[in-house]
Coordinates of N, CA and C in Angstrom, one line a residue:
X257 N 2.9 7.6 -9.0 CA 3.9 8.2 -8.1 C 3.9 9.7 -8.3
X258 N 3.8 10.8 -7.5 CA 3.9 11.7 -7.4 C 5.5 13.0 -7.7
X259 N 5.8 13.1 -8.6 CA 6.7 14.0 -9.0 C 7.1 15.3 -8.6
X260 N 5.7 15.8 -8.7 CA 5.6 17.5 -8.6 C 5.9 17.6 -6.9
X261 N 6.8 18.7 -7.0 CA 7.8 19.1 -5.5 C 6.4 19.7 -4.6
X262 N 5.8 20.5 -5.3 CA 4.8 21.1 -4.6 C 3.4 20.2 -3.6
X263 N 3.2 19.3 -4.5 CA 2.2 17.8 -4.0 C 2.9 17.2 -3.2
X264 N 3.8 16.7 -3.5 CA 4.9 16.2 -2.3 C 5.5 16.5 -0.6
X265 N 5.3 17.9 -0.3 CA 5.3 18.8 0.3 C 4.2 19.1 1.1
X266 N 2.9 19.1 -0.1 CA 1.7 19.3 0.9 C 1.6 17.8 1.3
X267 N 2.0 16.8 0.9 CA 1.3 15.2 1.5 C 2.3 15.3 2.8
X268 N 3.4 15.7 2.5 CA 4.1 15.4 3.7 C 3.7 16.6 5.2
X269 N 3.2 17.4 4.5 CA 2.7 18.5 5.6 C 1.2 17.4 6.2
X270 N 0.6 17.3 5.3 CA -0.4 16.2 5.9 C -0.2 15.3 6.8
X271 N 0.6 14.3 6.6 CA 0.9 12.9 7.1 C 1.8 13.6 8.2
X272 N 2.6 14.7 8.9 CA 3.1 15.6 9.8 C 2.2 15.6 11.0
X273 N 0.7 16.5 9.9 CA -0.3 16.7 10.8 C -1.3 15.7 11.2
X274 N -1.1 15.0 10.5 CA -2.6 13.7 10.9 C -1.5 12.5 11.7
X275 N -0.2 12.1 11.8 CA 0.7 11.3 12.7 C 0.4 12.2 14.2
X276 N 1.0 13.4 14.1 CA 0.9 13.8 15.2 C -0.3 15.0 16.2
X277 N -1.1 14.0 14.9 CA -2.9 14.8 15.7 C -2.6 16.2 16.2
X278 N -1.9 16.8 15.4 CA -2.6 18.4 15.7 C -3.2 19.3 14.3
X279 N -3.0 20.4 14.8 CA -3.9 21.3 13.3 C -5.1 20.9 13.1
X280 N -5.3 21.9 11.7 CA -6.7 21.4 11.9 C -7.0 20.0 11.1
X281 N -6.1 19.4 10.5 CA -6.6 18.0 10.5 C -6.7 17.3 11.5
X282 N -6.6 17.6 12.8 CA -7.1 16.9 13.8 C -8.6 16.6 14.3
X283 N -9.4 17.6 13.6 CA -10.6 17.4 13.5 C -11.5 16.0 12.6
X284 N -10.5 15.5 11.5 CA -11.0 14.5 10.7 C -10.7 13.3 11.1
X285 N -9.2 13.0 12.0 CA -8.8 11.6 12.9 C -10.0 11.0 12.7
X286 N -9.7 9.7 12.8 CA -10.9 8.8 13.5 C -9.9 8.0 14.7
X287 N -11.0 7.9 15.8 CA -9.9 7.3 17.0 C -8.9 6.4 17.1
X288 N -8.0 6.3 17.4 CA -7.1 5.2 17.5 C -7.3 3.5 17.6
X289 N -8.6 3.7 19.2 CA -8.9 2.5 19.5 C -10.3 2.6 19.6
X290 N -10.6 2.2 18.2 CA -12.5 2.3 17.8 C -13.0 1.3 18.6
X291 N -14.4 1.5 18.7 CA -15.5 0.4 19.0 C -15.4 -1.1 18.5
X292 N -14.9 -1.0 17.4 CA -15.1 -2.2 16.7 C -13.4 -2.5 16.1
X293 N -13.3 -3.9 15.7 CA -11.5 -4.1 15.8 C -11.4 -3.6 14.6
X294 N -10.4 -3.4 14.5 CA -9.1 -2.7 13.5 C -9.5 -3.3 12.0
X295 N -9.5 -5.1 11.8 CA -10.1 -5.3 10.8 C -11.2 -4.4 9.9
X296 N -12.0 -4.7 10.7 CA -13.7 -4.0 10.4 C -13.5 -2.6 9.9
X297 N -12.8 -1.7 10.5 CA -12.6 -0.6 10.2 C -11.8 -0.1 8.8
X298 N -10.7 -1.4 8.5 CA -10.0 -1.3 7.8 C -10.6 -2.0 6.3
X299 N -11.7 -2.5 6.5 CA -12.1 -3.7 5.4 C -12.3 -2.9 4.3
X300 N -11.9 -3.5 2.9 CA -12.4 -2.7 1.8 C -10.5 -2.4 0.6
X301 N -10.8 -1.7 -0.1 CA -9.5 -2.1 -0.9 C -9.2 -0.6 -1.0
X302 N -7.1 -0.1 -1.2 CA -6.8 1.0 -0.7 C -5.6 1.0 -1.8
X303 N -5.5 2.3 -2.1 CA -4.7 2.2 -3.4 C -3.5 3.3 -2.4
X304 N -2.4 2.9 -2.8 CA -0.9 3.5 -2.8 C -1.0 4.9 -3.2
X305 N -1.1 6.2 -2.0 CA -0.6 7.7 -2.6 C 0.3 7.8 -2.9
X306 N 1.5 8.0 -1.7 CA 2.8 8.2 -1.6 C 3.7 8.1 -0.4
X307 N 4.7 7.7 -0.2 CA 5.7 7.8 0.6 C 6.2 8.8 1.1
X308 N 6.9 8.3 2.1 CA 8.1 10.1 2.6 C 9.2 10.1 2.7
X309 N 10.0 8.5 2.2 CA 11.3 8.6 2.2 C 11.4 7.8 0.7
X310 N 12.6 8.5 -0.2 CA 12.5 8.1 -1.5 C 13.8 7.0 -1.0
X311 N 13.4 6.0 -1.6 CA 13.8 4.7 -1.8 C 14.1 4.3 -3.0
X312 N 14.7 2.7 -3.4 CA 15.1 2.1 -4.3 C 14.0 2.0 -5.5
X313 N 12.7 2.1 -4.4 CA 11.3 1.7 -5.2 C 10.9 3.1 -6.1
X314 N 11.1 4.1 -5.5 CA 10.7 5.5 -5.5 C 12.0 6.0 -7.0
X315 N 13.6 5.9 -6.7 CA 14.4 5.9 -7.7 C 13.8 5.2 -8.6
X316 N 13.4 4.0 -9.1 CA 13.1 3.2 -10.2 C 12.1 3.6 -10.8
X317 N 11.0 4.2 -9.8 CA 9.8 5.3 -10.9 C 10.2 6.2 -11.6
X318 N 11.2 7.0 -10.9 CA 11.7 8.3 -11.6 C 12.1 7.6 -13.0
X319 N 12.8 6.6 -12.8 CA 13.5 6.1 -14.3 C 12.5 5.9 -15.2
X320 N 11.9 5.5 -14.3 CA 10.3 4.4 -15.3 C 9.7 5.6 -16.3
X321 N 9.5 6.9 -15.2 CA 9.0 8.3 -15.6 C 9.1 8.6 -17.1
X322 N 10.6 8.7 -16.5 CA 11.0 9.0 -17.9 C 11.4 8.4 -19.2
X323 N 11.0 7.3 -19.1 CA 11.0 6.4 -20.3 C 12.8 5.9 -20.6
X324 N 13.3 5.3 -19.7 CA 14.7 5.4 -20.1 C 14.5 4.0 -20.5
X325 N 15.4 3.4 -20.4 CA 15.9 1.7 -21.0 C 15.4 1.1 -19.5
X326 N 15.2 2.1 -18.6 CA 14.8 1.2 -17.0 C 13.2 0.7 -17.3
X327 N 12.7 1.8 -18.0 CA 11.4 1.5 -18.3 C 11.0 0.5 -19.3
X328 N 12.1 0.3 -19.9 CA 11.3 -1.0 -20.9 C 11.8 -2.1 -19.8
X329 N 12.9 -2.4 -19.8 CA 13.4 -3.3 -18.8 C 12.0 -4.0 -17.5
X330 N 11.9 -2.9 -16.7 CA 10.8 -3.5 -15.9 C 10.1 -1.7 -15.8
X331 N 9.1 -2.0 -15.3 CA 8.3 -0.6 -14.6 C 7.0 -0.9 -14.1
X332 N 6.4 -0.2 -13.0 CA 5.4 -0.5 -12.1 C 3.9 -0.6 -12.8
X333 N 3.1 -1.2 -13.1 CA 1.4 -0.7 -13.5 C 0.7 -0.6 -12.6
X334 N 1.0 0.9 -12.3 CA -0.2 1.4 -12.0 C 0.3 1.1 -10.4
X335 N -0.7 2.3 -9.4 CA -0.4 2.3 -8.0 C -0.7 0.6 -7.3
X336 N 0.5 0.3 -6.2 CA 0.2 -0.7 -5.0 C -1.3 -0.8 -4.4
X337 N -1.9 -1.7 -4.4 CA -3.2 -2.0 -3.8 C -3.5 -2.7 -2.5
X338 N -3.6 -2.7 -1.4 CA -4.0 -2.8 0.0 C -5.3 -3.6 0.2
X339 N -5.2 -4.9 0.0 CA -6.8 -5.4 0.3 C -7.0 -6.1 2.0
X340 N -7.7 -5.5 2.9 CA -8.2 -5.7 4.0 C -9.9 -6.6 3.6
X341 N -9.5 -8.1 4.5 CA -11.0 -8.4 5.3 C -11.3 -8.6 6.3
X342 N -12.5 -7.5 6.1 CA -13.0 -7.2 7.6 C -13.6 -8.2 8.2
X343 N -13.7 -9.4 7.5 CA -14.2 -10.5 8.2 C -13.0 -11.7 9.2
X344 N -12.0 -11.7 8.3 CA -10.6 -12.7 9.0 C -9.9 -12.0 9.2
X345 N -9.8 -10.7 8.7 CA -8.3 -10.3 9.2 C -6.9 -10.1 8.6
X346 N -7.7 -11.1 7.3 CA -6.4 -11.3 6.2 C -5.9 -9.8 5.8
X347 N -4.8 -9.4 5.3 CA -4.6 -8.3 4.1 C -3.4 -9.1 3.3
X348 N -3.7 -8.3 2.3 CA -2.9 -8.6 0.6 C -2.7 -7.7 0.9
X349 N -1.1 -7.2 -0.3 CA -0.6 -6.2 -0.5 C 0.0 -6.8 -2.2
X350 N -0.4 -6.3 -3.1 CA -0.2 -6.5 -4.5 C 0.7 -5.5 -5.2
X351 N 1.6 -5.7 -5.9 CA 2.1 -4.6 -7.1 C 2.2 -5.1 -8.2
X352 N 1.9 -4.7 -8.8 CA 1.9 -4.8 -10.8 C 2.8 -4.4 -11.0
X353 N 4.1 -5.0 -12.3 CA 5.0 -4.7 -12.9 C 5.0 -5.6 -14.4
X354 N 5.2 -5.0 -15.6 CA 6.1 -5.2 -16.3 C 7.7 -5.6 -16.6
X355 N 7.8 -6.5 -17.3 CA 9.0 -6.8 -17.9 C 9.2 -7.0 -19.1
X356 N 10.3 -6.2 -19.5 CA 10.1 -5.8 -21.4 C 9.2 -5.6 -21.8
X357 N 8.7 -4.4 -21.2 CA 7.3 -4.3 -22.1 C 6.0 -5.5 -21.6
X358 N 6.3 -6.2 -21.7 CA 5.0 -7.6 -21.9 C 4.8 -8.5 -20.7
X359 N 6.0 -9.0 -20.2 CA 6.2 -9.6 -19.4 C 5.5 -9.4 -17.7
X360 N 4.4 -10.2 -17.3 CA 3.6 -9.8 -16.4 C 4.1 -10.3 -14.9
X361 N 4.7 -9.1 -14.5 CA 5.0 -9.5 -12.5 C 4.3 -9.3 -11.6
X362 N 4.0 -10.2 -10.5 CA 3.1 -9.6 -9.9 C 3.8 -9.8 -8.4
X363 N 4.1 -8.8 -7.2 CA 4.6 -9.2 -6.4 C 3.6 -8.9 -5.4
X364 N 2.8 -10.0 -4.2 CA 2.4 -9.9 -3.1 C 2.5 -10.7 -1.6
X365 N 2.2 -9.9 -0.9 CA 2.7 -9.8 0.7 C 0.9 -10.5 1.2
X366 N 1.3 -11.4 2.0 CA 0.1 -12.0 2.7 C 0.2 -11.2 4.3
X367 N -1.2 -11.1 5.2 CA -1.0 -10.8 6.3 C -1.6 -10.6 6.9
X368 N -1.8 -10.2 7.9 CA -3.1 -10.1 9.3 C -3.1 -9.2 10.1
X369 N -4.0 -8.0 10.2 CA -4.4 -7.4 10.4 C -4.6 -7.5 11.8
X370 N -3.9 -6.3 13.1 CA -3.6 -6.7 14.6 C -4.3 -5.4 15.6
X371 N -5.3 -6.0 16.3 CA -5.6 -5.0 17.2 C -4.4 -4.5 18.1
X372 N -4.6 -3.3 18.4 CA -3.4 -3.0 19.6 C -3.7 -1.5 19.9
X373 N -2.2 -1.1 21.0 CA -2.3 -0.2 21.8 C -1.8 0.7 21.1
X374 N -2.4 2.3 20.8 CA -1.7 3.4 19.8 C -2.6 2.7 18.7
X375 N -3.2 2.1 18.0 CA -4.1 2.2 16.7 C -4.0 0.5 16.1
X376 N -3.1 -0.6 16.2 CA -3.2 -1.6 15.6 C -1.6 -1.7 14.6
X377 N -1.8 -2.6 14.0 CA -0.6 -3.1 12.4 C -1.3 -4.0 12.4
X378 N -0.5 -4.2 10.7 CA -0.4 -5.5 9.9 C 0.9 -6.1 10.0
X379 N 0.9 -7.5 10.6 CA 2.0 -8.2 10.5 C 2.5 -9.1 9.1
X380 N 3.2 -8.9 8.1 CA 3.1 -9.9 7.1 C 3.6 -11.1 7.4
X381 N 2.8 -12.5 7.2 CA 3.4 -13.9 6.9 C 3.8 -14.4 6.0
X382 N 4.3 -13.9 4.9 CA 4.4 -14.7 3.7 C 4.3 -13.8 2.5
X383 N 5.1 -14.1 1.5 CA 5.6 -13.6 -0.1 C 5.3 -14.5 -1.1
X384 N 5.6 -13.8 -2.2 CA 5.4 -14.5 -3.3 C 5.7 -13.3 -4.7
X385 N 6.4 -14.0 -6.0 CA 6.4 -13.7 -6.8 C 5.9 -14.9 -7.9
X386 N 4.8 -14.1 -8.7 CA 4.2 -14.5 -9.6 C 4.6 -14.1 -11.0
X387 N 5.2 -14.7 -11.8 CA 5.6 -13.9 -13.7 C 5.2 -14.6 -14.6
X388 N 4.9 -14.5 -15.7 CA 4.3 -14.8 -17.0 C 2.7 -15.6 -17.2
X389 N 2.7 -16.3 -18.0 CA 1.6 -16.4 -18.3 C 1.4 -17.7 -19.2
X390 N 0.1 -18.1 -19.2 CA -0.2 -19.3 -19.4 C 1.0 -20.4 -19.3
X391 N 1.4 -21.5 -20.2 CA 2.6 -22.3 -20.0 C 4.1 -21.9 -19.1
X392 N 3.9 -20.1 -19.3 CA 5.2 -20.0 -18.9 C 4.8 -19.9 -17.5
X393 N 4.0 -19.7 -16.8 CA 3.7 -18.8 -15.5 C 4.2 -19.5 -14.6
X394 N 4.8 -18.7 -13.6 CA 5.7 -19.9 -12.8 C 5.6 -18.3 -11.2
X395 N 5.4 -19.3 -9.9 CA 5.3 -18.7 -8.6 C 6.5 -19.0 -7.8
X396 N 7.4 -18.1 -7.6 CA 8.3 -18.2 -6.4 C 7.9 -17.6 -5.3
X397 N 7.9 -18.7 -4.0 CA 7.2 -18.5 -2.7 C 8.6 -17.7 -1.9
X398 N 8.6 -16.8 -1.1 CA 8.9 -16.0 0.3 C 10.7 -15.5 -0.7
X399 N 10.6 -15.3 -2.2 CA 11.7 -14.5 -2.4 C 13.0 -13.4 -1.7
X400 N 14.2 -13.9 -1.7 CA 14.5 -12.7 -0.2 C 14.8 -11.1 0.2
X401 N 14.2 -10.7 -1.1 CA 14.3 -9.4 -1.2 C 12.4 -9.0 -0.9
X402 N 11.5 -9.7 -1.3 CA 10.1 -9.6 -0.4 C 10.1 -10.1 1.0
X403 N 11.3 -11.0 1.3 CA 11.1 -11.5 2.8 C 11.5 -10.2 3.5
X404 N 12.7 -9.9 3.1 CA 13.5 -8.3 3.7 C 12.4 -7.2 4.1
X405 N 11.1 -7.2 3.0 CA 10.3 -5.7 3.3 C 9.0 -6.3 4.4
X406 N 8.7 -7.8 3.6 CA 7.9 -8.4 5.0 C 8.1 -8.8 6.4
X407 N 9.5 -8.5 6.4 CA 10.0 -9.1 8.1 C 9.4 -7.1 8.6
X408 N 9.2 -6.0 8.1 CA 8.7 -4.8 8.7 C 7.4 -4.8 9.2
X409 N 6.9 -5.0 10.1 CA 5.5 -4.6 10.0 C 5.3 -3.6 9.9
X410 N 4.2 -3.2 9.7 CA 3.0 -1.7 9.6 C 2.3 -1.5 10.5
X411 N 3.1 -0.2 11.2 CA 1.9 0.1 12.4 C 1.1 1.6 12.1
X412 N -0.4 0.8 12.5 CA -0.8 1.8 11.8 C -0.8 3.7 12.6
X413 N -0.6 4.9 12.3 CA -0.3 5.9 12.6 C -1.8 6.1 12.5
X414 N -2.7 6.4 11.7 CA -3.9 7.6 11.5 C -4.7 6.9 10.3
X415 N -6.2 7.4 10.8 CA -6.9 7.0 10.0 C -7.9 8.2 10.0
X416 N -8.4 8.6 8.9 CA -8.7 9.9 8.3 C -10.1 10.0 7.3
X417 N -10.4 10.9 7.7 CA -12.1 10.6 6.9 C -12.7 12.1 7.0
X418 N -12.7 12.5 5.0 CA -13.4 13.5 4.9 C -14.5 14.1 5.5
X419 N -14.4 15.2 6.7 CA -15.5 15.6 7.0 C -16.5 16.8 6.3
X420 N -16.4 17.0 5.8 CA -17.0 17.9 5.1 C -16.2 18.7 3.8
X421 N -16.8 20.3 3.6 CA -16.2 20.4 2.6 C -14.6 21.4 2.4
X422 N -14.4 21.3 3.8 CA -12.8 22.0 3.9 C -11.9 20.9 4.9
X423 N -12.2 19.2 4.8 CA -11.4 18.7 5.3 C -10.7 17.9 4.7
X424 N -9.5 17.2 5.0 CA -8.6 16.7 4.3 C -8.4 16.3 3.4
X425 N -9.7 15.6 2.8 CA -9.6 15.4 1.0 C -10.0 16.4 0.4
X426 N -10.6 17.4 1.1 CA -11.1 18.4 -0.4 C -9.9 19.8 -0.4
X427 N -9.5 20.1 1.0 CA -8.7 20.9 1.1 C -7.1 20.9 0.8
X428 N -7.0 19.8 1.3 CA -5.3 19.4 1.2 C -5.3 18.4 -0.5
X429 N -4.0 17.4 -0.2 CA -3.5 16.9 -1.8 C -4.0 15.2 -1.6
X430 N -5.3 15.0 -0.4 CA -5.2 13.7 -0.3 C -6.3 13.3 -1.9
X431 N -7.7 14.7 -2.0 CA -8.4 14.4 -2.8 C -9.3 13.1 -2.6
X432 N -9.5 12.8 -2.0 CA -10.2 11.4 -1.5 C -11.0 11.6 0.0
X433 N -12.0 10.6 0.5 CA -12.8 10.8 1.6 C -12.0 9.7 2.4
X434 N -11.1 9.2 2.4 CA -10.4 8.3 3.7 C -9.3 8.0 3.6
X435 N -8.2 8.3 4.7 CA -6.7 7.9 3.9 C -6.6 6.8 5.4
X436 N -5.4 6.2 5.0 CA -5.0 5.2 6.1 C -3.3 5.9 5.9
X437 N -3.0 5.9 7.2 CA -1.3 6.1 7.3 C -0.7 5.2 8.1
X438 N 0.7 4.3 7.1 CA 1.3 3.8 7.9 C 2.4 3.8 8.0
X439 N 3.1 3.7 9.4 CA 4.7 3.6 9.5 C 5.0 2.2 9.3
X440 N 6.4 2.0 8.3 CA 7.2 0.8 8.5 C 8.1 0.7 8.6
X441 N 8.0 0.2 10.3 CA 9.0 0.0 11.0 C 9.8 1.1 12.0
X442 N 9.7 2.9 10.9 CA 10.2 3.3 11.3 C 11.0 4.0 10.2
X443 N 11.2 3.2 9.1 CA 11.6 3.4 7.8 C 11.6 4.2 7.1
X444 N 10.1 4.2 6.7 CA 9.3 4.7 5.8 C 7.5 5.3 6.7
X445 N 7.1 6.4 6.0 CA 5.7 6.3 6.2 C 5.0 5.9 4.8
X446 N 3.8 5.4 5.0 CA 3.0 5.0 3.6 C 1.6 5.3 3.8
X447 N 1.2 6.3 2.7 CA -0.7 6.8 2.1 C -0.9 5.7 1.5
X448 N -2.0 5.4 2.1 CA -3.2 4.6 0.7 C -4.5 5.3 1.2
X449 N -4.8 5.5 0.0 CA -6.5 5.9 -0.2 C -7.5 5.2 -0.3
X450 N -8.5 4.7 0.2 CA -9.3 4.3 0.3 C -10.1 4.0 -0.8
X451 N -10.3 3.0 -1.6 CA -11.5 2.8 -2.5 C -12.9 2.2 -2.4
X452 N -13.1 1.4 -2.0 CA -13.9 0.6 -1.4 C -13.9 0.0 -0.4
X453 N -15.7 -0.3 0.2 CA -15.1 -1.0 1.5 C -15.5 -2.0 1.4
X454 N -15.3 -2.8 0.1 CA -15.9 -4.4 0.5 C -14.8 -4.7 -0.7
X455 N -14.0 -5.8 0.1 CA -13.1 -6.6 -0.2 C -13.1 -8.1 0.3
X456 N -12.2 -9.3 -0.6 CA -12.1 -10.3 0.5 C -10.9 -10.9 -0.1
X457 N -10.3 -11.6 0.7 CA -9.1 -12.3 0.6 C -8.9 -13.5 0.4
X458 N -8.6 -14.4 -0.5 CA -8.5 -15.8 -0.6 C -7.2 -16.5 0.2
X459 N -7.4 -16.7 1.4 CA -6.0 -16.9 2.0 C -6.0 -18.3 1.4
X460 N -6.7 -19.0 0.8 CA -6.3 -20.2 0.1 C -5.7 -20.7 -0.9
X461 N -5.1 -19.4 -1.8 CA -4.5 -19.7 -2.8 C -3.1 -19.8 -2.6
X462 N -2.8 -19.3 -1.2 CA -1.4 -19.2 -0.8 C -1.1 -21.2 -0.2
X463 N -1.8 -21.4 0.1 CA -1.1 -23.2 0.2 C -0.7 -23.8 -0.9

């Protein structure tokens, strides 16, 4: 999670300029409505930059930050992960958390990946919370505070690809060769960075 006022500032100047395709990050866009569907384009696994509106999630890092009693209590590991397959369509959306220290949470969003007019979304079908481990590990399906963030979809705003050596990742605070931007709902915008492009999704573990 990003702290520094200054980073924060330049992402939001970014995600400004790459939402509303002008500047010169308009040179790095990749088109709205590619050759090939939205899937394909998207396939591969994407890690969590940052947001633009601080939220409940965004307050609880700050705590986490700083080591209060919020942090032993529960705290995040490590950035949200975005897994797209370019072959079905599926996406995951995963977060890691702690509880007391030890206690392993895992909260993820099932979903499907939607061609469309203006660039595509992901629609979510389905939640789930996963905690502990071996004997104790126990999965609650469609919880209603994951249903609440899954009834938003994600439409996607911009998709972004280092062109050389004064474009968006090397210049600006993306640091990376491909960002994805999304709006949800309206809400919130959301960066994830691109890691790889070969992912896959077991939509079968969800039955």
């Amino acid at each position: 999670m990003l702290l520094d006022t200054a980073s924060r500032l330049a992402w939001h100047e970014l995600i400004a300029a790459l939402s509303a395709r002008r500047g010169p990050a308009r040179a790095y866009l990749e088109p709205r409505d590619g050759a090939r569907p939205l899937r394909e384009r998207l396939r591969g696994r994407w890690r969590f930059r940052v947001r633009t509106v601080v939220n409940f999630e965004e307050a609880f890092g700050v705590l986490a930050h700083r080591r209060t009693l919020s942090w032993v209590k529960f705290h995040a590991r490590g950035a949200g992960i975005l897994v797209v397959d370019g072959r079905t369509g599926d996406a995951l959306l995963r977060e890691e958390f702690r509880a007391w220290l030890a206690w392993p949470v895992s909260v993820e969003w099932l979903g499907k990946v939607r061609d469309g007019a203006g660039g595509g979304s992901i629609v979510w079908t389905s939640s789930r919370v996963r905690s502990g481990f071996g004997p104790w590990a126990r999965t609650a399906r469609r919880p209603p505070l994951c249903e609440r963030l899954r009834a938003l979809p994600w439409r996607l705003e911009a998709l972004a690809s280092d062109g050389g050596e004064d474009g968006p990742g090397r210049a600006g605070p993306a640091g990376s060769t491909r960002v994805s931007v999304w709006d949800r709902s309206g809400a919130n915008v959301l960066v994830y960075e691109q890691e790889t492009r070969f992912a896959h999704v077991d939509e079968r573990s969800w039955t």
